[in-house]
Coordinates of C-alpha atoms in Angstrom, one line a residue:
M1 CA 0.0 0.3 0.1
Q2 CA 2.9 2.1 0.5
L3 CA 4.2 1.6 -2.4
L4 CA 1.0 2.3 -4.3
K5 CA 0.7 5.6 -2.4
M6 CA 4.6 6.7 -3.3
A7 CA 3.7 5.8 -7.0
W8 CA 0.7 7.8 -7.0
R9 CA 2.9 10.7 -6.0
D10 CA 5.1 10.4 -7.9
L11 CA 2.9 10.6 -11.0
G12 CA 1.0 13.3 -9.8
R13 CA 4.7 15.4 -10.1
N14 CA 4.1 15.5 -14.1
R15 CA 0.5 15.1 -14.6
R16 CA 0.2 16.0 -18.4
R17 CA 2.8 13.4 -18.8
S18 CA 0.7 10.5 -17.2
F19 CA -2.3 11.7 -18.7
F20 CA -1.2 11.3 -22.0
S21 CA 0.9 7.8 -21.5
M22 CA -2.6 6.8 -20.2
L23 CA -4.5 8.1 -23.3
A24 CA -1.8 6.8 -25.0
L25 CA -2.6 3.1 -23.7
A26 CA -5.9 3.9 -24.0
V27 CA -6.4 4.6 -27.2
G28 CA -4.6 1.2 -28.2
L29 CA -6.9 -0.7 -26.4
A30 CA -9.9 0.9 -27.8
L31 CA -8.8 0.7 -31.6
L32 CA -8.1 -3.2 -30.6
L33 CA -11.5 -3.3 -29.0
M34 CA -12.8 -2.2 -31.8
M35 CA -11.2 -4.4 -34.5
A36 CA -11.4 -7.4 -32.1
A37 CA -15.4 -6.7 -32.5
V38 CA -15.3 -5.7 -36.3
V39 CA -13.5 -9.2 -37.1
Q40 CA -15.9 -10.9 -34.7
G41 CA -19.0 -9.3 -35.9
E42 CA -18.1 -9.9 -39.3
M43 CA -16.7 -13.5 -38.9
R44 CA -20.2 -14.5 -37.0
D45 CA -22.4 -12.3 -39.6
A46 CA -20.9 -14.5 -42.5
M47 CA -21.3 -17.7 -40.5
T48 CA -25.0 -16.9 -40.2
A49 CA -25.9 -15.2 -43.6
S50 CA -24.2 -18.8 -44.9
I51 CA -26.2 -20.9 -43.2
K52 CA -29.6 -19.3 -43.6
L53 CA -29.0 -18.6 -47.4
Q54 CA -26.8 -21.7 -48.2
S55 CA -25.7 -24.5 -46.4
G56 CA -28.3 -24.9 -43.7
H57 CA -27.2 -26.5 -40.5
L58 CA -27.8 -30.0 -42.2
Q59 CA -27.4 -31.0 -46.3
V60 CA -28.8 -34.0 -47.2
R61 CA -27.3 -35.4 -50.6
D62 CA -27.6 -38.6 -52.7
A63 CA -24.2 -40.8 -51.8
D64 CA -23.1 -40.4 -54.9
Y65 CA -23.6 -36.5 -55.3
N66 CA -20.7 -34.1 -56.0
P67 CA -21.9 -30.4 -55.0
D68 CA -18.4 -29.2 -56.7
K69 CA -19.9 -30.4 -60.4
T70 CA -23.2 -29.6 -59.5
S71 CA -24.6 -32.9 -61.2
L72 CA -27.8 -33.4 -62.6
K73 CA -27.3 -37.1 -63.5
W74 CA -30.4 -38.9 -61.7
E75 CA -28.4 -41.3 -60.3
D76 CA -26.3 -38.2 -58.4
L77 CA -30.1 -36.9 -57.2
I78 CA -32.5 -37.4 -54.4
E79 CA -35.5 -39.2 -55.6
A80 CA -38.8 -37.9 -54.3
P81 CA -37.2 -35.7 -52.1
G82 CA -40.6 -34.5 -51.0
T83 CA -41.0 -37.5 -49.0
V84 CA -37.4 -37.8 -47.8
A85 CA -37.7 -33.6 -46.3
A86 CA -41.0 -34.8 -44.7
Q87 CA -39.6 -37.4 -43.2
I88 CA -36.3 -35.5 -41.8
A89 CA -38.7 -32.5 -40.6
A90 CA -40.7 -34.3 -38.2
L91 CA -37.9 -35.3 -36.0
P92 CA -37.7 -33.1 -32.8
Q93 CA -34.6 -31.0 -33.4
V94 CA -35.6 -29.8 -36.9
E95 CA -37.1 -26.7 -37.4
V96 CA -37.4 -27.0 -41.1
A97 CA -36.6 -29.5 -44.1
T98 CA -36.8 -28.9 -47.5
P99 CA -35.7 -30.0 -50.9
R100 CA -33.5 -27.7 -53.3
L101 CA -32.2 -28.8 -57.3
Y102 CA -29.3 -26.2 -57.9
A103 CA -27.9 -26.1 -61.4
S104 CA -25.3 -24.0 -63.3
G105 CA -26.8 -21.2 -65.6
I106 CA -25.9 -18.7 -67.6
L107 CA -28.3 -15.4 -67.4
A108 CA -27.9 -13.7 -71.1
V109 CA -29.2 -10.3 -70.9
G110 CA -28.7 -8.5 -74.6
D111 CA -24.9 -9.4 -75.3
T112 CA -24.1 -9.4 -72.3
T113 CA -23.5 -13.0 -70.0
V114 CA -23.0 -13.6 -66.7
G115 CA -22.7 -17.2 -65.0
V116 CA -25.1 -17.8 -62.2
R117 CA -26.4 -20.7 -59.9
V118 CA -29.9 -21.7 -60.4
N119 CA -32.2 -22.6 -57.2
G120 CA -34.8 -24.7 -57.8
I121 CA -36.7 -23.8 -54.1
D122 CA -40.3 -24.8 -52.8
P123 CA -42.1 -21.2 -52.5
A124 CA -43.4 -21.9 -49.7
S125 CA -41.2 -23.6 -47.4
P126 CA -39.9 -21.3 -44.2
A127 CA -36.7 -21.7 -45.2
N128 CA -37.0 -19.3 -48.0
T129 CA -38.0 -16.4 -45.6
P130 CA -34.8 -14.8 -46.2
F131 CA -35.7 -14.2 -49.5
R132 CA -39.2 -13.4 -49.5
E133 CA -38.7 -11.1 -46.6
G134 CA -35.5 -9.4 -48.5
L135 CA -38.2 -8.9 -51.6
I136 CA -37.6 -5.1 -52.6
D137 CA -39.4 -5.0 -55.6
G138 CA -42.0 -7.3 -57.7
D139 CA -43.8 -10.6 -56.3
F140 CA -42.0 -13.6 -54.8
P141 CA -42.5 -16.8 -57.4
S142 CA -45.5 -19.2 -56.8
A143 CA -45.1 -22.5 -57.2
D144 CA -46.6 -23.2 -60.1
D145 CA -45.0 -20.4 -62.0
R146 CA -43.7 -21.4 -64.9
D147 CA -41.9 -18.4 -66.8
G148 CA -40.9 -16.3 -63.4
V149 CA -37.2 -16.1 -62.0
L150 CA -36.3 -14.3 -59.0
I151 CA -32.9 -12.4 -59.2
G152 CA -31.1 -10.3 -56.5
K153 CA -30.6 -6.6 -56.3
A154 CA -26.9 -6.9 -57.1
L155 CA -27.6 -8.9 -60.4
A156 CA -30.2 -6.6 -61.3
E157 CA -28.1 -3.4 -60.8
K158 CA -24.9 -4.6 -62.6
Y159 CA -26.8 -5.2 -65.7
G160 CA -30.0 -2.4 -65.5
L161 CA -32.6 -5.2 -65.0
S162 CA -35.7 -4.6 -63.3
V163 CA -39.4 -6.2 -62.6
G164 CA -41.0 -7.1 -66.1
D165 CA -38.0 -7.4 -67.7
R166 CA -37.1 -10.2 -70.2
A167 CA -33.8 -12.8 -69.7
N168 CA -32.2 -15.6 -71.5
L169 CA -31.6 -18.0 -69.0
M170 CA -30.0 -21.2 -70.3
A171 CA -29.1 -24.4 -67.7
N172 CA -27.2 -27.7 -67.6
T173 CA -29.8 -30.4 -67.6
S174 CA -29.3 -34.4 -66.5
S175 CA -29.0 -35.4 -70.1
G176 CA -25.6 -33.4 -70.2
T177 CA -26.9 -30.8 -73.0
V178 CA -28.1 -27.2 -71.9
D179 CA -31.6 -25.8 -72.2
E180 CA -32.6 -22.4 -72.2
Q181 CA -35.7 -20.1 -71.8
V182 CA -36.9 -16.7 -71.8
F183 CA -37.7 -15.6 -68.4
V184 CA -39.7 -12.8 -66.8
I185 CA -38.0 -11.0 -63.3
R186 CA -41.1 -11.6 -61.5
G187 CA -39.3 -10.1 -58.0
I188 CA -35.7 -8.8 -57.2
Y189 CA -35.0 -9.7 -53.5
S190 CA -31.7 -8.4 -50.9
T191 CA -30.2 -10.4 -48.5
K192 CA -27.8 -7.7 -48.2
T193 CA -24.8 -10.3 -49.0
P194 CA -23.7 -8.6 -52.5
S195 CA -21.8 -11.7 -53.2
F196 CA -24.6 -14.3 -53.3
D197 CA -27.4 -11.9 -54.9
E198 CA -25.2 -11.1 -57.6
A199 CA -24.7 -15.1 -58.3
N200 CA -28.1 -16.9 -57.6
V201 CA -31.1 -17.0 -59.4
F202 CA -34.3 -18.5 -58.5
L203 CA -37.0 -20.8 -59.9
P204 CA -39.7 -23.0 -58.2
L205 CA -38.7 -26.3 -57.6
A206 CA -41.1 -28.2 -60.3
K207 CA -40.0 -25.5 -63.2
A208 CA -36.6 -26.3 -61.8
Q209 CA -36.9 -29.5 -62.2
A210 CA -38.8 -29.7 -65.4
F211 CA -36.4 -27.0 -67.0
T212 CA -33.3 -29.2 -66.5
G213 CA -34.9 -32.4 -67.1
A214 CA -34.5 -33.8 -63.1
G215 CA -38.2 -35.2 -62.5
D216 CA -38.8 -35.3 -58.8
R217 CA -35.5 -35.0 -57.7
A218 CA -33.5 -32.5 -55.9
S219 CA -30.0 -32.0 -55.4
V220 CA -30.3 -31.5 -51.4
V221 CA -32.2 -31.5 -48.1
F222 CA -31.6 -27.8 -46.8
V223 CA -32.3 -28.7 -43.2
L224 CA -32.2 -25.7 -40.7
L225 CA -32.0 -27.0 -37.2
K226 CA -33.3 -25.1 -34.0
D227 CA -29.9 -25.6 -32.2
R228 CA -26.9 -26.0 -34.3
D229 CA -24.8 -27.9 -31.6
A230 CA -26.9 -30.8 -32.3
A231 CA -26.2 -31.1 -36.0
N232 CA -23.6 -33.9 -35.4
A233 CA -26.3 -36.2 -33.4
V234 CA -28.6 -35.5 -36.0
A235 CA -26.3 -35.8 -39.0
E236 CA -25.5 -39.5 -37.4
A237 CA -28.8 -40.6 -37.1
L238 CA -30.1 -39.5 -40.8
S239 CA -26.8 -41.0 -42.4
G240 CA -27.0 -44.5 -43.8
D241 CA -26.0 -46.4 -47.1
A242 CA -28.0 -44.2 -49.5
F243 CA -27.6 -40.4 -48.4
T244 CA -24.6 -38.3 -47.0
V245 CA -25.1 -35.9 -44.4
V246 CA -22.7 -33.2 -44.1
T247 CA -23.0 -30.4 -41.1
W248 CA -22.9 -26.7 -41.3
R249 CA -19.3 -26.6 -40.4
Q250 CA -17.7 -28.7 -43.3
T251 CA -19.9 -26.7 -45.9
N252 CA -18.0 -23.8 -44.4
E253 CA -14.5 -24.9 -44.1
L254 CA -13.4 -22.0 -46.4
L255 CA -14.9 -19.6 -43.6
A256 CA -13.6 -21.4 -40.3
S257 CA -10.2 -22.0 -42.5
F258 CA -10.4 -17.7 -42.6
E259 CA -11.5 -17.2 -39.3
Q260 CA -8.5 -19.2 -37.5
F261 CA -6.1 -17.4 -40.3
S262 CA -7.8 -13.9 -38.9
G263 CA -7.3 -14.8 -35.5
A264 CA -3.2 -15.4 -35.8
Y265 CA -3.0 -12.4 -37.5
M266 CA -5.4 -10.4 -35.1
F267 CA -3.0 -11.6 -32.4
V268 CA 0.0 -10.4 -33.6
L269 CA -1.6 -6.9 -34.7
Y270 CA -2.4 -6.6 -30.9
L271 CA 1.2 -7.0 -29.6
I272 CA 2.2 -4.7 -32.2
V273 CA -0.5 -2.1 -31.4
L274 CA 0.4 -2.4 -27.7
G275 CA 4.1 -2.4 -28.5
I276 CA 4.2 0.7 -29.6
T277 CA 1.8 2.3 -26.5
A278 CA 4.3 0.3 -24.7
T279 CA 7.3 2.4 -25.6
V280 CA 4.8 5.7 -24.4
I281 CA 4.7 4.3 -20.8
I282 CA 8.7 3.3 -21.1
N283 CA 9.6 7.0 -22.1
T284 CA 7.6 8.4 -19.3
L285 CA 9.3 5.9 -16.5
I286 CA 13.0 6.3 -17.8
M287 CA 12.0 10.4 -17.9
A288 CA 10.8 9.6 -14.3
V289 CA 14.5 8.0 -13.3
F290 CA 16.3 10.7 -14.4
E291 CA 14.4 13.7 -13.0
R292 CA 14.4 11.8 -9.9
T293 CA 18.1 10.2 -9.5
R294 CA 18.6 12.5 -6.3
E295 CA 15.8 11.0 -4.8
I296 CA 16.8 7.4 -6.0
G297 CA 20.1 8.1 -4.3
I298 CA 18.8 9.0 -1.4
F299 CA 16.3 5.9 -1.3
S300 CA 19.2 3.7 -1.5
A301 CA 21.8 5.6 1.2
I302 CA 19.2 4.6 3.6
G303 CA 18.9 1.3 2.9
M304 CA 15.9 0.7 0.7
R305 CA 17.0 -2.2 -1.9
G306 CA 17.2 -2.3 -5.5
G307 CA 13.8 -5.2 -5.5
R308 CA 11.6 -2.3 -3.5
I309 CA 13.0 0.2 -5.8
M310 CA 11.6 -2.0 -8.9
A311 CA 8.4 -2.4 -7.6
M312 CA 8.1 1.5 -6.9
F313 CA 8.3 1.5 -10.7
F314 CA 6.5 -1.4 -11.6
A315 CA 3.9 0.3 -9.5
E316 CA 3.8 3.5 -11.1
S317 CA 3.4 1.2 -14.6
G318 CA 0.5 -0.7 -13.3
L319 CA -1.2 2.9 -12.2
L320 CA -0.8 4.1 -15.5
A321 CA -2.1 0.7 -17.0
L322 CA -5.4 0.6 -14.7
G323 CA -5.8 4.4 -15.6
G324 CA -5.0 3.5 -19.4
I325 CA -7.2 0.4 -19.2
I326 CA -10.3 2.2 -17.6
M327 CA -10.3 5.4 -20.5
G328 CA -9.3 2.6 -23.1
M329 CA -12.7 0.2 -22.0
L330 CA -14.8 3.3 -22.0
L331 CA -13.5 4.7 -25.3
G332 CA -13.8 1.1 -27.0
G333 CA -17.0 0.3 -25.4
A334 CA -18.5 3.2 -26.8
I335 CA -16.9 2.9 -30.3
V336 CA -18.2 -0.8 -30.3
L337 CA -21.6 0.3 -29.0
Y338 CA -22.0 2.5 -32.2
I339 CA -20.8 0.2 -34.6
A340 CA -22.7 -2.6 -33.4
T341 CA -25.9 -0.6 -33.6
Y342 CA -25.3 1.5 -36.9
G343 CA -22.8 -0.5 -38.5
I344 CA -20.2 -0.1 -41.1
Y345 CA -21.5 0.4 -44.5
L346 CA -19.2 -1.3 -47.2
G347 CA -21.2 -1.7 -50.1
N348 CA -20.5 -4.4 -52.9
M349 CA -16.9 -5.0 -52.0
G350 CA -16.8 -8.2 -55.1
V351 CA -15.7 -10.7 -52.3
T352 CA -16.7 -14.1 -53.8
G353 CA -17.0 -17.3 -51.4
V354 CA -17.2 -15.6 -48.3
M355 CA -20.8 -14.0 -47.4
I356 CA -19.7 -10.6 -46.3
G357 CA -22.3 -8.4 -46.1
E358 CA -22.6 -4.5 -47.7
T359 CA -22.7 -3.5 -43.9
I360 CA -20.5 -5.1 -41.0
Y361 CA -21.5 -4.8 -37.3
A362 CA -19.2 -5.3 -34.6
Y363 CA -20.0 -8.1 -31.8
L364 CA -17.6 -8.2 -29.0
T365 CA -17.0 -11.2 -26.7
W366 CA -16.1 -11.4 -23.4
N367 CA -13.1 -13.7 -24.1
D368 CA -11.9 -10.7 -26.2
A369 CA -12.2 -7.8 -24.1
I370 CA -10.6 -9.5 -20.8
M371 CA -7.9 -11.5 -23.0
L372 CA -7.5 -7.3 -24.4
T373 CA -7.1 -6.0 -21.1
V374 CA -5.0 -8.7 -19.5
M375 CA -2.8 -8.1 -22.5
A376 CA -2.2 -4.5 -22.3
F377 CA -1.7 -4.8 -18.5
V378 CA 1.0 -7.4 -18.8
I379 CA 3.0 -5.4 -21.5
S380 CA 2.7 -2.3 -19.2
L381 CA 3.9 -4.0 -17.0
L382 CA 6.9 -5.1 -18.6
A383 CA 7.5 -1.6 -19.9
A384 CA 8.5 -0.9 -16.7
V385 CA 11.5 -3.5 -16.6
Y386 CA 14.4 -1.9 -18.2
P387 CA 13.4 1.8 -16.3
A388 CA 13.1 -0.4 -13.0
I389 CA 16.4 -2.3 -13.7
L390 CA 18.0 1.2 -14.3
A391 CA 16.9 2.9 -11.1
A392 CA 18.1 -0.2 -8.8
Q393 CA 21.3 -0.3 -10.5
M394 CA 21.9 3.7 -9.7
Q395 CA 24.7 3.5 -6.9
P396 CA 24.0 6.1 -4.0
V397 CA 27.0 8.3 -4.3
E398 CA 26.5 8.4 -8.2
A399 CA 22.7 9.3 -8.2
L400 CA 23.0 11.8 -5.4
R401 CA 26.0 13.7 -7.3
G402 CA 24.1 13.6 -10.5
G403 CA 20.9 15.2 -8.6
Q404 CA 22.7 17.9 -8.0

């Protein structure tokens, strides 16, 4: 307690310098809290979007189906998918199960062509809520619609399409040929994920089956669970010789790898930023050592051990760290709260393969907040090592003489 009182008194000798040292640490910590929250928020939102829009919690596929080839051969598809989906939906852990048919397609608009993924969906399924609620113009296709297509906002804006326009859609078929038909833009949707909206068009399942020659078959049964942590247990229960069941973790391996890479990269960045702020504390304490050379000599002359002198400087560093952390948590918390509420608008970044939304929202976890706080405090204490050793190694006579 006595050391803390002495440390507090010493820091008060030059309040401006002490304040700016705390402020440097506070700004560094606030910046790291914001960065951690933004990265965590984006990874969290990207995974949520991928599950809702693309992968589901589970995908039930035919044992021979290869998603990379988007095969439409009958032997690679699920036969009578409506019956299979109904059986899966009866499980207590399942929220919704619906068949979907995927095909590779090309949308021709005037002299321009663009590759798209054709999604055959059951319009009545709750799994399509993100597209139905995201409808910004026109109508959502009905189950018996035979010439209507739903396209994304990003695709419509890029090629100047609007509701009622006609576009030629070509798609691969189960026989290995390519079929084409002129479709009417029935509606335009936005999931606020431009990379997805630009690459995916939707047809009613019955029309997609007829268009591609798939018959009463589907590529997958798309499954959403009430609790995604139950995915492995449900997958094990559904697995058999006829079907392959893939969980959301397996279908989002790229995103999981990106998250691991970003975690390692961010940790190094944390150390760099905190290391820079630590230099301010080092500078403050070194200046304090030279300003108090005579005082340190007196302490040594009356018998204060070097370890206690070092402890005094560690106490000063600890108080600087404590003040900086409190200021940093308040400042960083305010910034994170703002970004979590209003987000950072990025628009269409043109990134493919990862579900990056047009607006990023912050999400700060307790683990990140605690880790960064502890790192800031420890690095601040380490910043006091050199000044403390410098003070402890001063000889009393030379210190007294140097302080004159």
